[in-house]
Amino acid sequence: MSARRVNADELSRDKIIRKARFLFEEKGYRAVSMRSIAAELGCSHGALYYHFKNKEQLFYGMIEEDFAQLNQIIDTVMASEEHRAQKLRTLFLRFIEYGLNNQNQYEFMFLMKGEGVDGLMQSPANESYEKFAQAVFKLMDRPPAIYLIWSAFLSLHGFVSHFLGYAQSYSEAEAAAENHVTFVLRGLGNEGSC
Amino acid sequence: MSARRVNADELSRDKIIRKARFLFEEKGYRAVSMRSIAAELGCSHGALYYHFKNKEQLFYGMIEEDFAQLNQIIDTVMASEEHRAQKLRTLFLRFIEYGLNNQNQYEFMFLMKGEGVDGLMQSPANESYEKFAQAVFKLMDRPPAIYLIWSAFLSLHGFVSHFLGYAQSYSEAEAAAENHVTFVLRGLGNEGSC
DNA sequence: CCCTTTATTAACCAATGGTCAATTAATAGT
DNA sequence: ACTATTAATTGACCATTGGTTAATAAAGGG
């Protein structure tokens, strides 16, 4: 009612994002309206536009913090004690795992084009792919053609993007993922890993 | 203005679909509103709801006629005079070609979930996959494990779904497609085709 | 010529994303 | 302690969207 709340009741990027994450994870980007977020927070939807320029920026602000994750996953795999061939396999599996356990983020990173979010996600996605490609490059027995890495990535991407929405989490698709990764490794032609 | 037009000026499923196809192909599903279709047709948007239950049904009615295409493509490849190994390669390339030259349809068939269209497209998509899988099965030197075919499909799917929106048509991605198909064939482990 | 069916309009609805002037709490300056 | 400024918030507003519906006019059959 009153135009400004007392300190303790004030909003903050953090409060908003926490609630938004909950809702987005439950219902997906499109099914969550700015008004519904505001309602859950007990404020007017106008207030959200003080903290975030628009819905996309709010969503972006929310997954921004998770962006580093994929890169970190790659780093972790690279730093592990496994053999190179095994590392490669693990890398692929972890990629799928990441995609299916962070479906919102994945969708925005690699799947959403033509909704206005376009440009935003592009650079983090490219960054992540670059890191992925370099990791694969290092883990192969012989330096592979770049298009081979690209194909491997697209194949994993196909797997993830199909299971988005069908599988609730990675665990439900684990067996299939294992098979698919074997397939991709053979496609790469890395002798040691098949 | 008048509540009903003279015969010659009346709408028809066909007139609507023709205009709708033009718009959808140009701007994509979401960016085309029922009102914009009506405006282009010079009628009120209410009239559209006399001929189609809703936007989805209108879109579905539009691509329904094109659904047989993919199946037909598969048949054509199977009936060709090429060697089995070459057929397999051609099949994969034609699949990609279909996807990138019919981006709207492809998106609806294999990518759109959670927008209400869900159930509609499911069965034609499954049918097409079934046909695809059987074709691959027949063209392999040795009967492959089913999950191998599934992996091959997902890999092609990854390729197409990535290039959706980036490539205007198949021709722009042809070289990449060629490489990717080689990759997929190696993943399948069909001796004759690599 | 009337009556029924068919096609169309226009006014309406509830949601949505987004903007903005007005208002109030907090805060810094004097 | 008073005041001017700034930071948040509201709520009314906008255009657009998908969708519904009562009223109405043309077509067509008896």
Short mmCIF file of C-alpha atoms in Angstrom, two decimals, chain A residues 89 92 177-187 193-194, chain B residues 147-148 187:
data_model
loop_
_atom_site.label_atom_id
_atom_site.label_comp_id
_atom_site.label_asym_id
_atom_site.label_seq_id
_atom_site.Cartn_x
_atom_site.Cartn_y
_atom_site.Cartn_z
CA ARG A 89 34.45 -40.16 -21.66
CA PHE A 92 31.07 -36.11 -22.26
CA ALA A 177 23.74 -41.38 -21.89
CA GLU A 178 26.38 -44.05 -21.38
CA ASN A 179 25.50 -45.68 -24.67
CA HIS A 180 25.37 -42.42 -26.50
CA VAL A 181 28.77 -41.35 -25.26
CA THR A 182 30.23 -44.61 -26.45
CA PHE A 183 28.74 -43.87 -29.84
CA VAL A 184 30.19 -40.37 -29.90
CA LEU A 185 33.62 -41.61 -28.89
CA ARG A 186 33.63 -44.06 -31.74
CA GLY A 187 32.59 -41.26 -34.07
CA SER A 193 38.51 -44.92 -25.81
CA CYS A 194 36.34 -47.51 -27.53
CA TYR B 147 20.37 -47.81 -29.13
CA LEU B 148 22.93 -47.26 -31.87
CA GLY B 187 29.89 -43.79 -34.71
#
